[in-house]
Coordinates of C-alpha atoms and ligand atoms in Angstrom, one line a residue:
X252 CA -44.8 40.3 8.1
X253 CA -46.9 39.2 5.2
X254 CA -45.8 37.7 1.9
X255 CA -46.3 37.4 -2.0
X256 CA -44.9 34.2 -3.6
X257 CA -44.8 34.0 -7.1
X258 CA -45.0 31.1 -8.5
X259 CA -47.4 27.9 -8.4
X260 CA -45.9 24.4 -8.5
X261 CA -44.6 21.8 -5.9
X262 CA -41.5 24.7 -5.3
X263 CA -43.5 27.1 -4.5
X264 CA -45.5 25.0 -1.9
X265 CA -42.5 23.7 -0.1
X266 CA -41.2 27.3 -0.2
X267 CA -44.8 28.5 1.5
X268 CA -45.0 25.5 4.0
X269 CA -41.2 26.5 5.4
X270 CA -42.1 29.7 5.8
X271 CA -45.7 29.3 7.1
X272 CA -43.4 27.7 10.2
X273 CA -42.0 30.9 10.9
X274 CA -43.3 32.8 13.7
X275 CA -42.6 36.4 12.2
X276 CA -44.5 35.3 9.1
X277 CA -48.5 36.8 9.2
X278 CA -50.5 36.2 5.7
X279 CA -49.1 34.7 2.9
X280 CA -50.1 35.3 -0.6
X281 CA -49.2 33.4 -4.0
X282 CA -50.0 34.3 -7.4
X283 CA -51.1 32.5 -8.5
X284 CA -50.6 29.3 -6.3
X285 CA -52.6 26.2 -6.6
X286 CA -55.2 24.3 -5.0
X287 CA -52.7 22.5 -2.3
X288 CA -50.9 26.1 -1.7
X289 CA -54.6 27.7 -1.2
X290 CA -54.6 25.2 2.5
X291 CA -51.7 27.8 3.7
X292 CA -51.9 30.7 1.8
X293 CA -54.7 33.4 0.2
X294 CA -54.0 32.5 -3.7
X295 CA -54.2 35.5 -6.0
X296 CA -55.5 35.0 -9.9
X297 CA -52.3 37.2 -11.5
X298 CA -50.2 35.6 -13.7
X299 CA -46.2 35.7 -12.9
X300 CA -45.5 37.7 -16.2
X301 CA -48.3 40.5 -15.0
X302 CA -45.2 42.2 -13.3
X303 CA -47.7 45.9 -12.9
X304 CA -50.6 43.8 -11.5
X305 CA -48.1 41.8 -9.2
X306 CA -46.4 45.1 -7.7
X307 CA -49.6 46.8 -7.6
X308 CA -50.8 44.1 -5.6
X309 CA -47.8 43.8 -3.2
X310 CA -48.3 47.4 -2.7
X311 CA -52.2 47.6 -1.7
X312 CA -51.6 44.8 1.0
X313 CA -48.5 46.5 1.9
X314 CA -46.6 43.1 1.8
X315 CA -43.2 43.2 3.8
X316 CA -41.5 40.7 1.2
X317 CA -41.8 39.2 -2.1
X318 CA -39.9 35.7 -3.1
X319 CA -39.7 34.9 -6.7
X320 CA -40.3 30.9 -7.6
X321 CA -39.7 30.4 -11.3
X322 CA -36.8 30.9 -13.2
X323 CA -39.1 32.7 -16.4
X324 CA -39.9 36.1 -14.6
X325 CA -36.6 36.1 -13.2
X326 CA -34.9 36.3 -16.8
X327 CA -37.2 38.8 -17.6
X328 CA -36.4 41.0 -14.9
X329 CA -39.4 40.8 -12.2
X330 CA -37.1 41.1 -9.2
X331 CA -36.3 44.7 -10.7
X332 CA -39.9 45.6 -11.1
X333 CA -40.4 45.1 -7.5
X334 CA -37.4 46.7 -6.8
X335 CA -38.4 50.3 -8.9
X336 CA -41.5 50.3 -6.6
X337 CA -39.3 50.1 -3.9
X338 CA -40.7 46.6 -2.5
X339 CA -38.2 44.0 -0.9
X340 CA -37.8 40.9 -3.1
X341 CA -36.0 37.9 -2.7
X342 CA -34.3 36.5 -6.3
X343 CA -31.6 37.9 -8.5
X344 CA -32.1 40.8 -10.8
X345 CA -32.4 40.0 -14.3
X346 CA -28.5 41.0 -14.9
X347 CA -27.9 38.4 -12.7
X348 CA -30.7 35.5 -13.2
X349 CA -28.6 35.6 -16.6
X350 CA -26.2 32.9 -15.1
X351 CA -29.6 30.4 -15.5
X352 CA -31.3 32.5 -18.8
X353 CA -28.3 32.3 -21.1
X354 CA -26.2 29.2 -21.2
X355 CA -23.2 30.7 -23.4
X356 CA -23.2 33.9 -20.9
X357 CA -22.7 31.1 -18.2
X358 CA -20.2 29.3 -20.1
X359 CA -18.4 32.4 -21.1
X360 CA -18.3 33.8 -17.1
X361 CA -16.6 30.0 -15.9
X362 CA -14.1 29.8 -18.5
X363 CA -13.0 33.4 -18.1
X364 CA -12.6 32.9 -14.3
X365 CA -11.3 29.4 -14.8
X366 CA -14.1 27.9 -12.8
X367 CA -14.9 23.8 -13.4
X368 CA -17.1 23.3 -16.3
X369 CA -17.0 20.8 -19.9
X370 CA -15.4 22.5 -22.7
X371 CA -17.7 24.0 -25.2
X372 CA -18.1 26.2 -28.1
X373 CA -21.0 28.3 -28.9
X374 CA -22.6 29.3 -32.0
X375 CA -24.9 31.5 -34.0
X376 CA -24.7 30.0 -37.5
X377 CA -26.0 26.5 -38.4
X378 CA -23.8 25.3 -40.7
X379 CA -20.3 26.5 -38.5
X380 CA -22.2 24.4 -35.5
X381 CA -22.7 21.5 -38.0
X382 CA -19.2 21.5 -39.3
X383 CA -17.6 21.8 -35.5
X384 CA -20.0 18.7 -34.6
X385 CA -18.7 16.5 -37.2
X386 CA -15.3 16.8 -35.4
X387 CA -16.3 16.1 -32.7
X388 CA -16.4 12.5 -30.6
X389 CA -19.5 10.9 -29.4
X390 CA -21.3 11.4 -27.1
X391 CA -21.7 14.8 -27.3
X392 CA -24.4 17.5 -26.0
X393 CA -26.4 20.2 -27.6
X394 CA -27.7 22.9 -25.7
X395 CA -30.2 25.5 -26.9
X396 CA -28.8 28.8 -25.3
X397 CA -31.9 30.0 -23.5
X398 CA -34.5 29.1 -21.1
X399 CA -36.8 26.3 -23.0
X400 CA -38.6 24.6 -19.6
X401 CA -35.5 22.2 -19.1
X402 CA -36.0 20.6 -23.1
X403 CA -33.4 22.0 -24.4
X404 CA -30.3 19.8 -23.7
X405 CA -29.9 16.7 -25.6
X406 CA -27.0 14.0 -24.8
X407 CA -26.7 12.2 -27.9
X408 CA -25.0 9.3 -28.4
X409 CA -25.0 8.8 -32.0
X410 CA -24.1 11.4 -35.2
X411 CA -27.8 11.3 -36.3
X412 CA -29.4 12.1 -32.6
X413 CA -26.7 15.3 -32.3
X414 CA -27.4 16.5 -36.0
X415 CA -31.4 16.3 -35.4
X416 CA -31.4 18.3 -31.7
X417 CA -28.7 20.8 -33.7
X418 CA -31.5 20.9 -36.4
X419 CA -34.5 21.3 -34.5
X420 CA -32.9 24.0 -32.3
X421 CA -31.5 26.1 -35.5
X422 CA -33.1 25.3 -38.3
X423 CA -36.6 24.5 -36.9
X424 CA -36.5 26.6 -33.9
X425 CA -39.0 24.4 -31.9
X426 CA -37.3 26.6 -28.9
X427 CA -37.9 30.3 -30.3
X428 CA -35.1 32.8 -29.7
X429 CA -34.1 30.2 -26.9
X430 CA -32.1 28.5 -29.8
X431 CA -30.9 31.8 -31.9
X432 CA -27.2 30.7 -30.2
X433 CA -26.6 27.3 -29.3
X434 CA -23.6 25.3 -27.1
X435 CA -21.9 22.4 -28.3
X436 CA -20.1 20.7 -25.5
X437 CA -18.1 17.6 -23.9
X438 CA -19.7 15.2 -22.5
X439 CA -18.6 14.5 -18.7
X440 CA -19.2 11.0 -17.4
X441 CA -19.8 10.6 -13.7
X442 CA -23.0 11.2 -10.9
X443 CA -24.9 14.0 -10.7
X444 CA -25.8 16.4 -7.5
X445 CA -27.6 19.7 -7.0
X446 CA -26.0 21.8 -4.2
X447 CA -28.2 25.1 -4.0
X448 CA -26.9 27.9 -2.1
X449 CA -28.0 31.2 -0.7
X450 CA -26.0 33.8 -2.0
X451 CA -26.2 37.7 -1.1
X452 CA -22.9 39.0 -3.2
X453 CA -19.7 37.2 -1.8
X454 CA -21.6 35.9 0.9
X455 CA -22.5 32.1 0.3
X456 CA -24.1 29.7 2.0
X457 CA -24.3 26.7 0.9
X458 CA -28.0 24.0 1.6
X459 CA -28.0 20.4 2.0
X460 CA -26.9 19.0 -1.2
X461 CA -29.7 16.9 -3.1
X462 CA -30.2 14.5 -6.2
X463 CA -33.0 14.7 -8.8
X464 CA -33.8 12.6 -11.1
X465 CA -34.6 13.9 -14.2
X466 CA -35.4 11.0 -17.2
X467 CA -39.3 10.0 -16.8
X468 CA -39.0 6.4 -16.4
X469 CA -36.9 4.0 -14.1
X470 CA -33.0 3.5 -14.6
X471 CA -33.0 7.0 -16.0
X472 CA -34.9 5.6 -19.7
X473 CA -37.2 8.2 -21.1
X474 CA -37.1 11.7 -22.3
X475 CA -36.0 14.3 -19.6
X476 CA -38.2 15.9 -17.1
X477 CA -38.8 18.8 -14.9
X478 CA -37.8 16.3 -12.0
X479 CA -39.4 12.7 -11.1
X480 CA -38.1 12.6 -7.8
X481 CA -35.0 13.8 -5.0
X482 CA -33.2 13.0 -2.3
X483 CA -31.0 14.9 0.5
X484 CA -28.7 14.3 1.8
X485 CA -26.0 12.3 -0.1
X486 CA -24.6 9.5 2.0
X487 CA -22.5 7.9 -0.8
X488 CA -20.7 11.7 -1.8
X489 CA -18.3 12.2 0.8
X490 CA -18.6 15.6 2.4
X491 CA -14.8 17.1 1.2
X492 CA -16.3 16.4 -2.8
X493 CA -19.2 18.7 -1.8
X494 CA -17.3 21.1 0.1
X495 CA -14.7 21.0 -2.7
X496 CA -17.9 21.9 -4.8
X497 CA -18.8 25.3 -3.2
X498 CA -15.5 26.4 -2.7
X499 CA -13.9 25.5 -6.6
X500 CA -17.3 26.3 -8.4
X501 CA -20.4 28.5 -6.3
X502 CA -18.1 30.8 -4.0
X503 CA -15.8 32.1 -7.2
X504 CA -19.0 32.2 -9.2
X505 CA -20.7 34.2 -6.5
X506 CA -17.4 36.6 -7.0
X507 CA -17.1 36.4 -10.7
X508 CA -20.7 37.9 -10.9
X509 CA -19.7 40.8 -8.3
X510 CA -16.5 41.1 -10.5
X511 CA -18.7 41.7 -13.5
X512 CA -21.2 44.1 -11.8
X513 CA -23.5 41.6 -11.7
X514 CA -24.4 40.7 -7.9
X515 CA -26.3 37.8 -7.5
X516 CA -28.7 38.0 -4.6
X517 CA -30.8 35.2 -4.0
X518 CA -30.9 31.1 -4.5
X519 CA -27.7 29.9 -6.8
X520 CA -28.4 26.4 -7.7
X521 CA -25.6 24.2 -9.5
X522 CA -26.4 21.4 -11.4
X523 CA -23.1 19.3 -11.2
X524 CA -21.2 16.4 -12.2
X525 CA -18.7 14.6 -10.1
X526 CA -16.3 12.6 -12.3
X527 CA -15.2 9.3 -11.3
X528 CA -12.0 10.2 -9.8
X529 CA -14.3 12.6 -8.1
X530 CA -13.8 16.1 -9.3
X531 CA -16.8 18.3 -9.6
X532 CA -17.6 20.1 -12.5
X533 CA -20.5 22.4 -13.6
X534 CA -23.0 21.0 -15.6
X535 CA -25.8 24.8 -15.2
X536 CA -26.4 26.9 -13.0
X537 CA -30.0 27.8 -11.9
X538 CA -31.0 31.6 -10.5
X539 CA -33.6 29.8 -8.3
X540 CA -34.8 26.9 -6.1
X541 CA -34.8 23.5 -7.7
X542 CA -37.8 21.6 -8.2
X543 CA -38.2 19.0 -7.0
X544 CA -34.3 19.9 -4.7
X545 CA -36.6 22.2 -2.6
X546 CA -39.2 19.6 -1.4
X547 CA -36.5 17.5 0.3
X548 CA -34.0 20.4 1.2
X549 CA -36.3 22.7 3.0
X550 CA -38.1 20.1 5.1
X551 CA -34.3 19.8 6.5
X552 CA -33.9 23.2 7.7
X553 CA -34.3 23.9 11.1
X554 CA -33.6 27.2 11.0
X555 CA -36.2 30.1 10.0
X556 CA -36.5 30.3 6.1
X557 CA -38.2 33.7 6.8
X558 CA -35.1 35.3 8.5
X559 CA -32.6 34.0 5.7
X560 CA -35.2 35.8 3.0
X561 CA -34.8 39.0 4.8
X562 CA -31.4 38.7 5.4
X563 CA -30.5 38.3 1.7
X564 CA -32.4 41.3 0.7
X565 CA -30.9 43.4 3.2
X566 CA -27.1 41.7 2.7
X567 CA -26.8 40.4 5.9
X568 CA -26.8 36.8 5.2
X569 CA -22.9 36.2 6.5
X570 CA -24.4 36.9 9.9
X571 CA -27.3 34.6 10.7
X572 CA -27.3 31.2 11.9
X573 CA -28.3 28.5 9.8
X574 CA -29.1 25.0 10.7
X575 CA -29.7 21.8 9.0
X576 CA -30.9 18.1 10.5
X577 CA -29.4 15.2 9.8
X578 CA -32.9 13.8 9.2
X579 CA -33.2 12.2 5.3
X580 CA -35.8 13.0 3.1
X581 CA -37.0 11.4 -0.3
X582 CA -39.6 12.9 -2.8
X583 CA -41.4 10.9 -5.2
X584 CA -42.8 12.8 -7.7
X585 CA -46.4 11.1 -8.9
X586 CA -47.1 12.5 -12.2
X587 CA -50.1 12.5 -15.3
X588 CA -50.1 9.4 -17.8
X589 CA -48.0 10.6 -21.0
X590 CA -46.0 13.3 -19.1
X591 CA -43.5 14.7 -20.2
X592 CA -46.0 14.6 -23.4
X593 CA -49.2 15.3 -23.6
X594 CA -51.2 14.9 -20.7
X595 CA -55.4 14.8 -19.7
X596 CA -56.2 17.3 -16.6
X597 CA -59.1 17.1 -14.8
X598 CA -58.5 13.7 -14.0
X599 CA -59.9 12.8 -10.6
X600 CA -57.1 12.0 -7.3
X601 CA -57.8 10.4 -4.4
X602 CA -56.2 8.9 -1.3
X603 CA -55.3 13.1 -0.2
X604 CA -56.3 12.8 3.3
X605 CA -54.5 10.1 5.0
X606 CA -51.0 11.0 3.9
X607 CA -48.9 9.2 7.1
X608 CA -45.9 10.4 8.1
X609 CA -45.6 12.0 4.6
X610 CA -45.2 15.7 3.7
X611 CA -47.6 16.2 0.0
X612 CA -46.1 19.0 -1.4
X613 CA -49.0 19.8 -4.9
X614 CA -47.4 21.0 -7.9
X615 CA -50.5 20.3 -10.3
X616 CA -53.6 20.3 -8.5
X617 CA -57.0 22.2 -8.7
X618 CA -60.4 21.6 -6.9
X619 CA -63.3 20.1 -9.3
X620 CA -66.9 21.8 -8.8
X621 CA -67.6 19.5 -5.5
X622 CA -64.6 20.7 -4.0
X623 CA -62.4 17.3 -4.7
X624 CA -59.5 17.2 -6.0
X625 CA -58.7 16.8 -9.4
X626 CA -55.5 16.9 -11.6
X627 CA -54.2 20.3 -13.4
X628 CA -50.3 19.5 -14.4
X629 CA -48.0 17.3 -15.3
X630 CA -46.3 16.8 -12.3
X631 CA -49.0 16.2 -10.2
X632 CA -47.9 16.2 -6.4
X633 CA -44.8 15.3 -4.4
X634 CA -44.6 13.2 -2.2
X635 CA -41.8 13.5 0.6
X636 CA -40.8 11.1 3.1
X637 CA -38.6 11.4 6.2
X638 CA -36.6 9.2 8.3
X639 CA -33.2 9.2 9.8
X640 CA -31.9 7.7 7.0
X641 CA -32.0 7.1 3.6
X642 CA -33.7 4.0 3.6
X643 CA -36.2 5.0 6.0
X644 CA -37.2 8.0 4.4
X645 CA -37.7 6.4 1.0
X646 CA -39.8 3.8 2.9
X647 CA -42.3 6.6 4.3
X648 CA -42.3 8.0 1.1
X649 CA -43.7 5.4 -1.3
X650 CA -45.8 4.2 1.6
X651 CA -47.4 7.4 1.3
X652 CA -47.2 7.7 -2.5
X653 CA -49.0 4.0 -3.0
X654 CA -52.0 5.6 -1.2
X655 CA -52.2 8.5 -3.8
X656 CA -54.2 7.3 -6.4
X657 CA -55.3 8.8 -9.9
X658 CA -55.9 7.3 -13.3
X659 CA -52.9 6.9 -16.0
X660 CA -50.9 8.3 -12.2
X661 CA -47.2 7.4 -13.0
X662 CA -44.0 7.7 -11.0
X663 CA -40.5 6.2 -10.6
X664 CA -39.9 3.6 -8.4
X665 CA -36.6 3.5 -8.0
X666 CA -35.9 6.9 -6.6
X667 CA -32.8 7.5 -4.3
X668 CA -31.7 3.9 -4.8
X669 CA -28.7 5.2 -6.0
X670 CA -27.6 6.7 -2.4
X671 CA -28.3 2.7 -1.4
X672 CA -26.1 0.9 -3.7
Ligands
AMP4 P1 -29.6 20.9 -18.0 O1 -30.9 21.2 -18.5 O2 -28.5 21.8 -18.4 O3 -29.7 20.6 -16.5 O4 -29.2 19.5 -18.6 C1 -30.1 18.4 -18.5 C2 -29.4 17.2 -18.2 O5 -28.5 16.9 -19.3 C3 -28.4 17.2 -17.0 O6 -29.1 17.0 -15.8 C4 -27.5 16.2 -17.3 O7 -28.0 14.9 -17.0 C5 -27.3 16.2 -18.8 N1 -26.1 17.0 -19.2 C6 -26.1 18.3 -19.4 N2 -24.8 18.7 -19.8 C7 -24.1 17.5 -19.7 C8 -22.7 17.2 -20.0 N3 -21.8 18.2 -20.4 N4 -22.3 16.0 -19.8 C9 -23.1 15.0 -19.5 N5 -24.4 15.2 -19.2 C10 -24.9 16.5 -19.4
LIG5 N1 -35.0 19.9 -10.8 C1 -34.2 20.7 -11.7 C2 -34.6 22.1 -11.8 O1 -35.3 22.7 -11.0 O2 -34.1 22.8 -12.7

């Protein structure tokens, strides 16, 4: 069967290397891919928002399934364009990719089905949202209601840092229409985990739980991210919190969104945070694969991603089998000098060839003129290590990563040294 995958960052690659492994899978495109995804797959020059030139596409090389990356096209309802021309698609229609597009939908659907979350208000009007945060406790966090390429939340700690996110989001609008309605809510202390699931209506089933780390610089210091770095699986969250997770927050989601005519069919990721005493509760939910999650969750799978794809699109994902290893794997993420800021491109990598043990997954790569690899992103590549455990993994992984080199390259170093503690 051959393939269109949208999408063009380390996800996507991870996504195309699992499913390169299949023995059903023939050619695989991606639109519009990059220069690591072009060593496994033809890459195609249409942009993910060109939903007529995508479907026409899919339908001249009569491809037998499409699988949606990003969570951008997904809000703005790609899955149903491929759908009208009658082409299978994996990913949630844009009535359901809300869950991710729209935080105050979200936060609207848990507390109406009494599902775990932080308590919250939402607002529309600038000065009501300023009056409600001036009774509030610190910290506190401000959350732009739309999709704004994971900038949009801001934990503040003192009056002045909540007052200036509320401004820039409402009164400057450095988000767009992403901040017309904003969500003021409580602050929950505790660790963080991503469990993404495969979900075809009712029907979930749940991945191997991973970590990301999202602040730029070590100890979690710096601005937020896309993602520096992950690790599956958890060693140090015992196995009846995470189970706890899927069945108190994604299998009544999954239900809720049936309940509400909107089926979700594709990959639900939550974002959530276990409290001391070790309750989870749901910080987002994603309509998509994580990145960096995938890199380190789909390496574990030992069963066929390809089969699971067609399975959710034809709602028969109760029935197949699905198989992790208890293999570990750690990503470190090496990224451009001034990311999350500005960043140069262009910039010249070496040390690509003699990767170990390692798994390189490229998330911001192109080729220069001579055909050598050069910089085109923020997040550069991602670099995954496995082992059989935590420690080993992580080991292989910045053994490989040291050997990466480009100028201003920066990364953290103290990825998954919280499963190790
Ligand atoms: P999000 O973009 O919604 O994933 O939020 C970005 C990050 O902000 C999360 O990964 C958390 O670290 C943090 N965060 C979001 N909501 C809360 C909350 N209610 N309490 C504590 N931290 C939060
Ligand atoms: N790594 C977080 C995300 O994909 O949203």
């Amino acid at each position: 069967m051959d393939i269109l995958v949208v999408g063009g960052g380390g996800r996507e690659h991870a996504i195309i290397w699992s499913l390169s492994r299949s023995p059903r899978a023939g050619k695989i495109y991606c639109a519009p891919g990059n220069a690591g995804i072009a060593q496994l797959a033809e890459c195609v020059p249409i942009g993910v928002f060109e939903f007529d030139k995508l479907t026409a596409f899919a339908k001249e090389r009569e491809v037998g399934l499409v699988v949606i990356g990003p969570d951008d096209p997904l809000a703005a309802g790609i899955v149903d364009a491929f759908e009208a021309q009658g082409i299978p698609v994996f990913g949630p229609r844009k009535n359901a990719a809300e869950i991710e597009g729209s935080k105050t939908f979200m936060k609207d659907l848990l507390h109406k089905y009494n599902i775990p979350t932080a308590a919250y208000e939402k607002f529309s009007d600038y000065g009501s949202a300023l009056a409600y945060l001036r009774t509030r406790e610190l910290p506190i966090v401000i959350k732009a209601d739309g999709l704004a390429a994971g900038k949009g939340v801001t934990v503040a700690y003192s009056r002045e840092e909540a007052e200036q996110a509320l401004q820039e989001i409402m009164v400057d609008k450095v988000f767009g229409e992403a901040g017309a309605q904003v969500v003021i809510e409580e602050f929950l202390a505790g660790q963080e985990m991503s469990i993404l699931a495969f979900v075809d209506g009712e029907t979930v089933r749940p991945m191997a739980a991973a970590q990301d780390h999202k602040p730029v610089f070590d100890g979690d210091k710096g601005p937020n991210t896309g993602g520096m770095g992950t690790y599956s699986p958890l060693p140090h969250i015992a196995e009846d919190i995470i189970r706890e997770a899927v069945e108190t927050i994604i299998e009544p989601t999954a239900k809720a969104m049936v309940a509400e005519g909107r089926p979700f069919s594709g990959v639900l990721f939550a974002g959530l945070m276990i409290s001391p005493d070790g309750k989870p509760k749901t910080i987002e939910f994603n309509a998509r694969f994580g990145d960096p999650e995938t890199q380190v969750v789909l390496p574990r799978l030992r069963s066929d991603l390809l089969e699971i794809f067609v399975a959710v699109t034809e709602g028969r994902l109760a029935d197949i089998p699905m198989e992790w290893s208890d293999e570990a794997a750690v990503c470190v993420v090496l990224a451009s000098g001034g990311y999350p800021g500005p960043y140069p491109k262009g910039v010249p990598i070496s040390g690509l060839e003699d990767n170990g043990a390692a798994l390189v997954f490229h998330a911001g790569t192109a080729r220069g003129e001579d055909g050598s690899w050069v910089t085109s992103g923020g997040r550069v590549l991602g670099v995954v290590g496995l082992g059989a455990t935590i420690a080993e993994a992580r080991t292989a992984a910045y053994a490989s990563a040291e050997k990466i080199t480009f100028p201003g390259k920066q990364h953290r170093s103290d990825i998954a040294m919280k499963a190790l503690i």
